[in-house]
């Protein structure tokens, strides 16, 4: 506050002397200020009241609306206390975001500067950490098909990396595969299977595989019955298969006595 020039000055706060006797004073206390001035002739005059008001300072606080440590692909919302103006910082640099709440997808040190149009305040730092996902490597994966409808399929050779230790879970049609708690899966029927790997941070990665089925070959088609007389040359037996399988000849209906392969076949009987 500055007074007009005079020979002497006495500053008042709310009608009481402040003890200050300078032409200019710096005030930090709100209230009603006056100055009593005296000229060289000893005449005095008191100024009109000047009211100094203190505007309230805003409080810059950040409330995370969820965990501040999460996996890639997730996020957290940071919310500032109510104010007139917001400016969000990451690593001390403005993010350009000016809303009360922001959604964070990347790790870093976050602050908010708030203003009520008179004063401003800067919040403490809130650190957000984003954990990477485990990696599933299928470059060496081997998938063995089932045969003839049997549950002999397998998925082996898959590896994982990331933040150990890991847990593994295999799913089939929305159901947990019994015994599917390792990277390898064995003795399963033909179907689609999904492997989920979870690391020590709770982050997950999934991948799907298909175990195919090699079905039974088509039934062979035998040639016409062959008859011959005793002492004649024995006729050759013929059969065909459209599946490309191997023809095996048996001498009994129970298929226990194998006597030869291929077509034509001469039993030698």
mmCIF file of C-alpha atoms in Angstrom:
data_model
loop_
_atom_site.group_PDB
_atom_site.id
_atom_site.type_symbol
_atom_site.label_atom_id
_atom_site.label_comp_id
_atom_site.label_asym_id
_atom_site.label_seq_id
_atom_site.Cartn_x
_atom_site.Cartn_y
_atom_site.Cartn_z
ATOM 1 C CA UNK A 1 0.000 0.000 0.000
ATOM 2 C CA UNK A 2 1.332 3.439 -0.847
ATOM 3 C CA UNK A 3 0.508 6.786 0.753
ATOM 4 C CA UNK A 4 0.767 10.234 -0.770
ATOM 5 C CA UNK A 5 3.968 12.044 0.220
ATOM 6 C CA UNK A 6 3.946 13.537 3.692
ATOM 7 C CA UNK A 7 6.323 14.381 6.508
ATOM 8 C CA UNK A 8 5.227 11.460 8.715
ATOM 9 C CA UNK A 9 3.090 8.334 8.368
ATOM 10 C CA UNK A 10 1.274 5.973 10.699
ATOM 11 C CA UNK A 11 -0.517 2.937 9.308
ATOM 12 C CA UNK A 12 -3.644 1.540 10.966
ATOM 13 C CA UNK A 13 -5.213 -1.938 10.686
ATOM 14 C CA UNK A 14 -8.833 -2.134 11.704
ATOM 15 C CA UNK A 15 -8.396 1.197 13.543
ATOM 16 C CA UNK A 16 -5.312 0.154 15.510
ATOM 17 C CA UNK A 17 -1.729 1.170 14.887
ATOM 18 C CA UNK A 18 0.429 -1.319 13.038
ATOM 19 C CA UNK A 19 3.590 0.494 14.128
ATOM 20 C CA UNK A 20 4.526 0.944 10.472
ATOM 21 C CA UNK A 21 5.675 4.479 9.604
ATOM 22 C CA UNK A 22 6.762 4.297 5.973
ATOM 23 C CA UNK A 23 5.188 5.736 2.848
ATOM 24 C CA UNK A 24 4.835 2.213 1.374
ATOM 25 C CA UNK A 25 4.031 -0.948 3.273
ATOM 26 C CA UNK A 26 3.716 -4.600 2.245
ATOM 27 C CA UNK A 27 0.762 -6.354 3.903
ATOM 28 C CA UNK A 28 0.061 -10.061 4.285
ATOM 29 C CA UNK A 29 -2.831 -9.815 6.717
ATOM 30 C CA UNK A 30 -6.342 -9.110 5.413
ATOM 31 C CA UNK A 31 -8.304 -6.243 6.979
ATOM 32 C CA UNK A 32 -9.181 -2.535 6.773
ATOM 33 C CA UNK A 33 -6.128 -0.333 6.321
ATOM 34 C CA UNK A 34 -5.742 3.447 6.782
ATOM 35 C CA UNK A 35 -2.822 5.799 6.967
ATOM 36 C CA UNK A 36 -2.513 8.916 9.151
ATOM 37 C CA UNK A 37 -0.226 11.482 7.531
ATOM 38 C CA UNK A 38 1.346 14.592 9.070
ATOM 39 C CA UNK A 39 2.791 17.511 7.124
ATOM 40 C CA UNK A 40 5.676 19.732 8.116
ATOM 41 C CA UNK A 41 3.272 22.143 9.824
ATOM 42 C CA UNK A 42 2.097 19.343 12.123
ATOM 43 C CA UNK A 43 -1.331 19.059 10.522
ATOM 44 C CA UNK A 44 -2.763 15.519 10.333
ATOM 45 C CA UNK A 45 -5.182 13.728 8.039
ATOM 46 C CA UNK A 46 -6.537 10.184 7.999
ATOM 47 C CA UNK A 47 -7.166 8.336 4.729
ATOM 48 C CA UNK A 48 -10.236 6.454 3.721
ATOM 49 C CA UNK A 49 -10.292 2.731 4.449
ATOM 50 C CA UNK A 50 -8.654 0.328 1.974
ATOM 51 C CA UNK A 51 -9.887 -3.232 2.461
ATOM 52 C CA UNK A 52 -7.436 -6.039 1.778
ATOM 53 C CA UNK A 53 -9.137 -9.404 1.233
ATOM 54 C CA UNK A 54 -7.373 -12.787 1.132
ATOM 55 C CA UNK A 55 -8.660 -15.133 -1.540
ATOM 56 C CA UNK A 56 -8.831 -18.783 -0.485
ATOM 57 C CA UNK A 57 -6.115 -21.017 -1.896
ATOM 58 C CA UNK A 58 -7.311 -24.178 -3.679
ATOM 59 C CA UNK A 59 -6.164 -27.591 -2.521
ATOM 60 C CA UNK A 60 -4.503 -29.704 -5.204
ATOM 61 C CA UNK A 61 -5.089 -33.334 -4.284
ATOM 62 C CA UNK A 62 -5.282 -36.393 -6.538
ATOM 63 C CA UNK A 63 -7.517 -39.356 -5.753
ATOM 64 C CA UNK A 64 -6.808 -42.515 -7.797
ATOM 65 C CA UNK A 65 -10.098 -44.260 -8.611
ATOM 66 C CA UNK A 66 -8.450 -47.664 -8.745
ATOM 67 C CA UNK A 67 -5.058 -49.376 -8.416
ATOM 68 C CA UNK A 68 -2.113 -47.318 -9.667
ATOM 69 C CA UNK A 69 -0.197 -50.482 -10.575
ATOM 70 C CA UNK A 70 -1.749 -52.526 -13.351
ATOM 71 C CA UNK A 71 -1.039 -54.532 -16.508
ATOM 72 C CA UNK A 72 -0.649 -53.253 -20.067
ATOM 73 C CA UNK A 73 -4.116 -52.773 -21.542
ATOM 74 C CA UNK A 74 -5.660 -51.657 -18.252
ATOM 75 C CA UNK A 75 -5.954 -48.100 -16.923
ATOM 76 C CA UNK A 76 -6.655 -45.977 -13.879
ATOM 77 C CA UNK A 77 -8.614 -42.744 -13.509
ATOM 78 C CA UNK A 78 -7.013 -39.907 -11.520
ATOM 79 C CA UNK A 79 -9.393 -37.316 -10.083
ATOM 80 C CA UNK A 80 -8.472 -33.874 -8.734
ATOM 81 C CA UNK A 81 -10.334 -31.953 -6.046
ATOM 82 C CA UNK A 82 -12.880 -29.454 -7.359
ATOM 83 C CA UNK A 83 -11.376 -26.243 -8.760
ATOM 84 C CA UNK A 84 -11.923 -23.776 -11.591
ATOM 85 C CA UNK A 85 -8.929 -24.645 -13.747
ATOM 86 C CA UNK A 86 -6.881 -27.855 -14.071
ATOM 87 C CA UNK A 87 -3.561 -28.576 -15.749
ATOM 88 C CA UNK A 88 -2.223 -32.146 -15.540
ATOM 89 C CA UNK A 89 1.511 -32.858 -15.525
ATOM 90 C CA UNK A 90 3.485 -36.009 -16.309
ATOM 91 C CA UNK A 91 7.108 -35.942 -15.272
ATOM 92 C CA UNK A 92 6.729 -32.214 -14.637
ATOM 93 C CA UNK A 93 5.542 -31.501 -18.200
ATOM 94 C CA UNK A 94 1.987 -30.577 -19.125
ATOM 95 C CA UNK A 95 -0.034 -33.358 -20.728
ATOM 96 C CA UNK A 96 -2.437 -30.824 -22.247
ATOM 97 C CA UNK A 97 -5.338 -32.306 -20.280
ATOM 98 C CA UNK A 98 -7.483 -29.749 -18.441
ATOM 99 C CA UNK A 99 -10.374 -31.789 -17.011
ATOM 100 C CA UNK A 100 -10.997 -32.710 -13.387
ATOM 101 C CA UNK A 101 -10.436 -36.421 -14.108
ATOM 102 C CA UNK A 102 -8.087 -38.119 -16.553
ATOM 103 C CA UNK A 103 -7.594 -41.763 -17.539
ATOM 104 C CA UNK A 104 -4.018 -43.054 -17.444
ATOM 105 C CA UNK A 105 -2.743 -45.937 -19.611
ATOM 106 C CA UNK A 106 1.025 -45.393 -19.291
ATOM 107 C CA UNK A 107 3.322 -45.352 -16.297
ATOM 108 C CA UNK A 108 4.833 -42.159 -14.898
ATOM 109 C CA UNK A 109 4.743 -39.502 -12.174
ATOM 110 C CA UNK A 110 1.527 -37.468 -12.364
ATOM 111 C CA UNK A 111 0.561 -34.143 -10.750
ATOM 112 C CA UNK A 112 -2.202 -31.598 -11.211
ATOM 113 C CA UNK A 113 -2.031 -27.810 -10.932
ATOM 114 C CA UNK A 114 -5.385 -26.319 -9.899
ATOM 115 C CA UNK A 115 -6.559 -22.729 -9.802
ATOM 116 C CA UNK A 116 -9.619 -20.886 -8.499
ATOM 117 C CA UNK A 117 -8.940 -17.889 -10.794
ATOM 118 C CA UNK A 118 -7.005 -16.134 -7.993
ATOM 119 C CA UNK A 119 -4.568 -18.656 -6.555
ATOM 120 C CA UNK A 120 -3.113 -21.986 -7.652
ATOM 121 C CA UNK A 121 -1.685 -25.081 -6.003
ATOM 122 C CA UNK A 122 0.289 -28.094 -7.229
ATOM 123 C CA UNK A 123 -0.479 -31.584 -5.952
ATOM 124 C CA UNK A 124 1.906 -34.199 -4.668
ATOM 125 C CA UNK A 125 3.149 -36.796 -7.162
ATOM 126 C CA UNK A 126 1.088 -39.919 -7.840
ATOM 127 C CA UNK A 127 3.205 -42.654 -9.432
ATOM 128 C CA UNK A 128 1.534 -45.008 -11.898
ATOM 129 C CA UNK A 129 3.271 -48.302 -12.756
ATOM 130 C CA UNK A 130 2.299 -50.431 -15.765
ATOM 131 C CA UNK A 131 3.516 -54.046 -15.831
ATOM 132 C CA UNK A 132 4.247 -55.854 -19.079
ATOM 133 C CA UNK A 133 2.344 -58.991 -20.089
ATOM 134 C CA UNK A 134 3.931 -62.437 -20.160
ATOM 135 C CA UNK A 135 5.108 -63.592 -23.591
ATOM 136 C CA UNK A 136 3.982 -66.937 -25.036
ATOM 137 C CA UNK A 137 6.428 -68.338 -27.615
ATOM 138 C CA UNK A 138 4.926 -70.901 -30.015
ATOM 139 C CA UNK A 139 7.891 -71.092 -32.395
ATOM 140 C CA UNK A 140 8.701 -74.611 -31.141
ATOM 141 C CA UNK A 141 5.168 -75.782 -30.419
ATOM 142 C CA UNK A 142 4.249 -79.254 -31.682
ATOM 143 C CA UNK A 143 0.598 -80.273 -32.004
ATOM 144 C CA UNK A 144 -0.061 -84.001 -32.318
ATOM 145 C CA UNK A 145 -3.452 -84.973 -33.688
ATOM 146 C CA UNK A 146 -5.705 -87.617 -32.225
ATOM 147 C CA UNK A 147 -6.316 -90.852 -34.141
ATOM 148 C CA UNK A 148 -9.441 -92.883 -34.672
ATOM 149 C CA UNK A 149 -11.394 -90.841 -32.114
ATOM 150 C CA UNK A 150 -9.002 -91.615 -29.258
ATOM 151 C CA UNK A 151 -7.932 -89.003 -26.675
ATOM 152 C CA UNK A 152 -4.255 -89.067 -27.567
ATOM 153 C CA UNK A 153 -3.751 -85.517 -28.893
ATOM 154 C CA UNK A 154 -1.085 -83.281 -27.375
ATOM 155 C CA UNK A 155 0.342 -79.750 -27.456
ATOM 156 C CA UNK A 156 4.007 -79.474 -26.453
ATOM 157 C CA UNK A 157 7.039 -77.237 -26.871
ATOM 158 C CA UNK A 158 5.408 -73.902 -25.967
ATOM 159 C CA UNK A 159 7.500 -71.578 -23.784
ATOM 160 C CA UNK A 160 6.762 -68.415 -21.770
ATOM 161 C CA UNK A 161 8.809 -65.458 -20.549
ATOM 162 C CA UNK A 162 8.240 -62.402 -18.384
ATOM 163 C CA UNK A 163 8.021 -61.936 -14.620
ATOM 164 C CA UNK A 164 8.264 -65.379 -13.009
ATOM 165 C CA UNK A 165 6.871 -67.443 -11.431
ATOM 166 C CA UNK A 166 4.065 -68.351 -13.824
ATOM 167 C CA UNK A 167 0.854 -70.302 -13.513
ATOM 168 C CA UNK A 168 -0.831 -72.042 -16.439
ATOM 169 C CA UNK A 169 -4.415 -72.937 -17.214
ATOM 170 C CA UNK A 170 -5.890 -74.743 -20.207
ATOM 171 C CA UNK A 171 -9.517 -74.213 -21.176
ATOM 172 C CA UNK A 172 -11.763 -76.134 -23.558
ATOM 173 C CA UNK A 173 -15.235 -74.855 -24.494
ATOM 174 C CA UNK A 174 -15.251 -72.628 -21.433
ATOM 175 C CA UNK A 175 -14.273 -75.419 -19.073
ATOM 176 C CA UNK A 176 -11.002 -75.936 -17.221
ATOM 177 C CA UNK A 177 -9.082 -78.906 -18.597
ATOM 178 C CA UNK A 178 -8.342 -81.327 -15.757
ATOM 179 C CA UNK A 179 -4.586 -81.641 -15.366
ATOM 180 C CA UNK A 180 -3.987 -78.635 -17.632
ATOM 181 C CA UNK A 181 -1.746 -76.716 -15.245
ATOM 182 C CA UNK A 182 1.513 -76.726 -17.225
ATOM 183 C CA UNK A 183 2.708 -75.459 -20.591
ATOM 184 C CA UNK A 184 2.187 -78.891 -22.138
ATOM 185 C CA UNK A 185 -1.123 -80.637 -22.681
ATOM 186 C CA UNK A 186 -1.417 -84.372 -23.338
ATOM 187 C CA UNK A 187 -3.991 -87.107 -23.888
ATOM 188 C CA UNK A 188 -6.799 -84.854 -25.086
ATOM 189 C CA UNK A 189 -9.442 -85.379 -27.791
ATOM 190 C CA UNK A 190 -9.653 -83.315 -30.959
ATOM 191 C CA UNK A 191 -10.948 -79.815 -30.190
ATOM 192 C CA UNK A 192 -9.922 -76.174 -29.634
ATOM 193 C CA UNK A 193 -7.858 -75.388 -26.518
ATOM 194 C CA UNK A 194 -6.815 -72.051 -24.965
ATOM 195 C CA UNK A 195 -3.702 -71.621 -22.818
ATOM 196 C CA UNK A 196 -3.614 -68.721 -20.317
ATOM 197 C CA UNK A 197 -0.295 -67.765 -18.707
ATOM 198 C CA UNK A 198 -0.364 -65.627 -15.535
ATOM 199 C CA UNK A 199 2.828 -64.020 -14.183
ATOM 200 C CA UNK A 200 3.727 -62.993 -10.637
ATOM 201 C CA UNK A 201 2.161 -59.532 -11.188
ATOM 202 C CA UNK A 202 -1.186 -61.071 -12.104
ATOM 203 C CA UNK A 203 -0.798 -60.111 -15.773
ATOM 204 C CA UNK A 204 -2.076 -62.642 -18.295
ATOM 205 C CA UNK A 205 -1.623 -63.640 -21.915
ATOM 206 C CA UNK A 206 -3.624 -66.247 -23.821
ATOM 207 C CA UNK A 207 -3.321 -68.197 -27.063
ATOM 208 C CA UNK A 208 -5.501 -70.837 -28.728
ATOM 209 C CA UNK A 209 -4.599 -74.094 -30.444
ATOM 210 C CA UNK A 210 -6.564 -76.716 -32.397
ATOM 211 C CA UNK A 211 -5.959 -80.441 -32.040
ATOM 212 C CA UNK A 212 -7.175 -82.176 -35.182
ATOM 213 C CA UNK A 213 -8.478 -85.717 -35.528
ATOM 214 C CA UNK A 214 -7.191 -88.328 -37.934
ATOM 215 C CA UNK A 215 -10.219 -90.544 -38.451
ATOM 216 C CA UNK A 216 -10.411 -94.248 -39.212
ATOM 217 C CA UNK A 217 -9.830 -95.202 -42.882
ATOM 218 C CA UNK A 218 -12.760 -96.087 -45.077
ATOM 219 C CA UNK A 219 -13.710 -99.743 -45.067
ATOM 220 C CA UNK A 220 -11.960 -101.600 -47.927
ATOM 221 C CA UNK A 221 -14.027 -102.991 -50.768
ATOM 222 C CA UNK A 222 -13.212 -106.614 -51.518
ATOM 223 C CA UNK A 223 -13.266 -108.098 -55.011
ATOM 224 C CA UNK A 224 -15.534 -110.947 -56.100
ATOM 225 C CA UNK A 225 -15.347 -114.248 -54.249
ATOM 226 C CA UNK A 226 -12.854 -116.594 -55.810
ATOM 227 C CA UNK A 227 -13.464 -120.327 -56.221
ATOM 228 C CA UNK A 228 -11.155 -122.996 -57.592
ATOM 229 C CA UNK A 229 -10.912 -126.759 -57.849
ATOM 230 C CA UNK A 230 -8.540 -128.877 -55.931
ATOM 231 C CA UNK A 231 -5.269 -128.995 -57.769
ATOM 232 C CA UNK A 232 -5.902 -125.733 -59.653
ATOM 233 C CA UNK A 233 -3.830 -122.615 -59.231
ATOM 234 C CA UNK A 234 -5.028 -120.504 -56.329
ATOM 235 C CA UNK A 235 -6.739 -117.324 -57.383
ATOM 236 C CA UNK A 236 -5.398 -113.985 -56.178
ATOM 237 C CA UNK A 237 -7.608 -111.989 -53.778
ATOM 238 C CA UNK A 238 -8.176 -108.291 -54.440
ATOM 239 C CA UNK A 239 -9.540 -105.309 -52.482
ATOM 240 C CA UNK A 240 -9.440 -101.526 -52.773
ATOM 241 C CA UNK A 241 -9.399 -98.641 -50.301
ATOM 242 C CA UNK A 242 -9.980 -95.012 -51.118
ATOM 243 C CA UNK A 243 -8.172 -93.699 -48.027
ATOM 244 C CA UNK A 244 -4.636 -94.637 -48.988
ATOM 245 C CA UNK A 245 -4.340 -96.945 -45.976
ATOM 246 C CA UNK A 246 -2.609 -100.314 -45.782
ATOM 247 C CA UNK A 247 -4.612 -103.452 -46.655
ATOM 248 C CA UNK A 248 -4.119 -106.289 -44.164
ATOM 249 C CA UNK A 249 -5.558 -109.753 -44.848
ATOM 250 C CA UNK A 250 -6.794 -112.005 -42.042
ATOM 251 C CA UNK A 251 -7.808 -115.664 -42.105
ATOM 252 C CA UNK A 252 -10.452 -115.308 -39.396
ATOM 253 C CA UNK A 253 -13.461 -113.094 -38.744
ATOM 254 C CA UNK A 254 -12.056 -112.026 -35.350
ATOM 255 C CA UNK A 255 -9.134 -110.358 -37.165
ATOM 256 C CA UNK A 256 -6.553 -112.124 -35.020
ATOM 257 C CA UNK A 257 -4.655 -114.100 -37.683
ATOM 258 C CA UNK A 258 -2.881 -111.778 -40.114
ATOM 259 C CA UNK A 259 -1.820 -113.599 -43.268
ATOM 260 C CA UNK A 260 -0.674 -110.887 -45.669
ATOM 261 C CA UNK A 261 -0.734 -107.354 -47.001
ATOM 262 C CA UNK A 262 -1.682 -105.453 -50.146
ATOM 263 C CA UNK A 263 -3.738 -106.244 -53.218
ATOM 264 C CA UNK A 264 -3.679 -108.528 -55.109
ATOM 265 C CA UNK A 265 -2.964 -111.102 -52.448
ATOM 266 C CA UNK A 266 -2.207 -114.788 -52.972
ATOM 267 C CA UNK A 267 -2.854 -116.744 -49.803
ATOM 268 C CA UNK A 268 -0.824 -119.719 -50.979
ATOM 269 C CA UNK A 269 -3.498 -121.984 -49.520
#
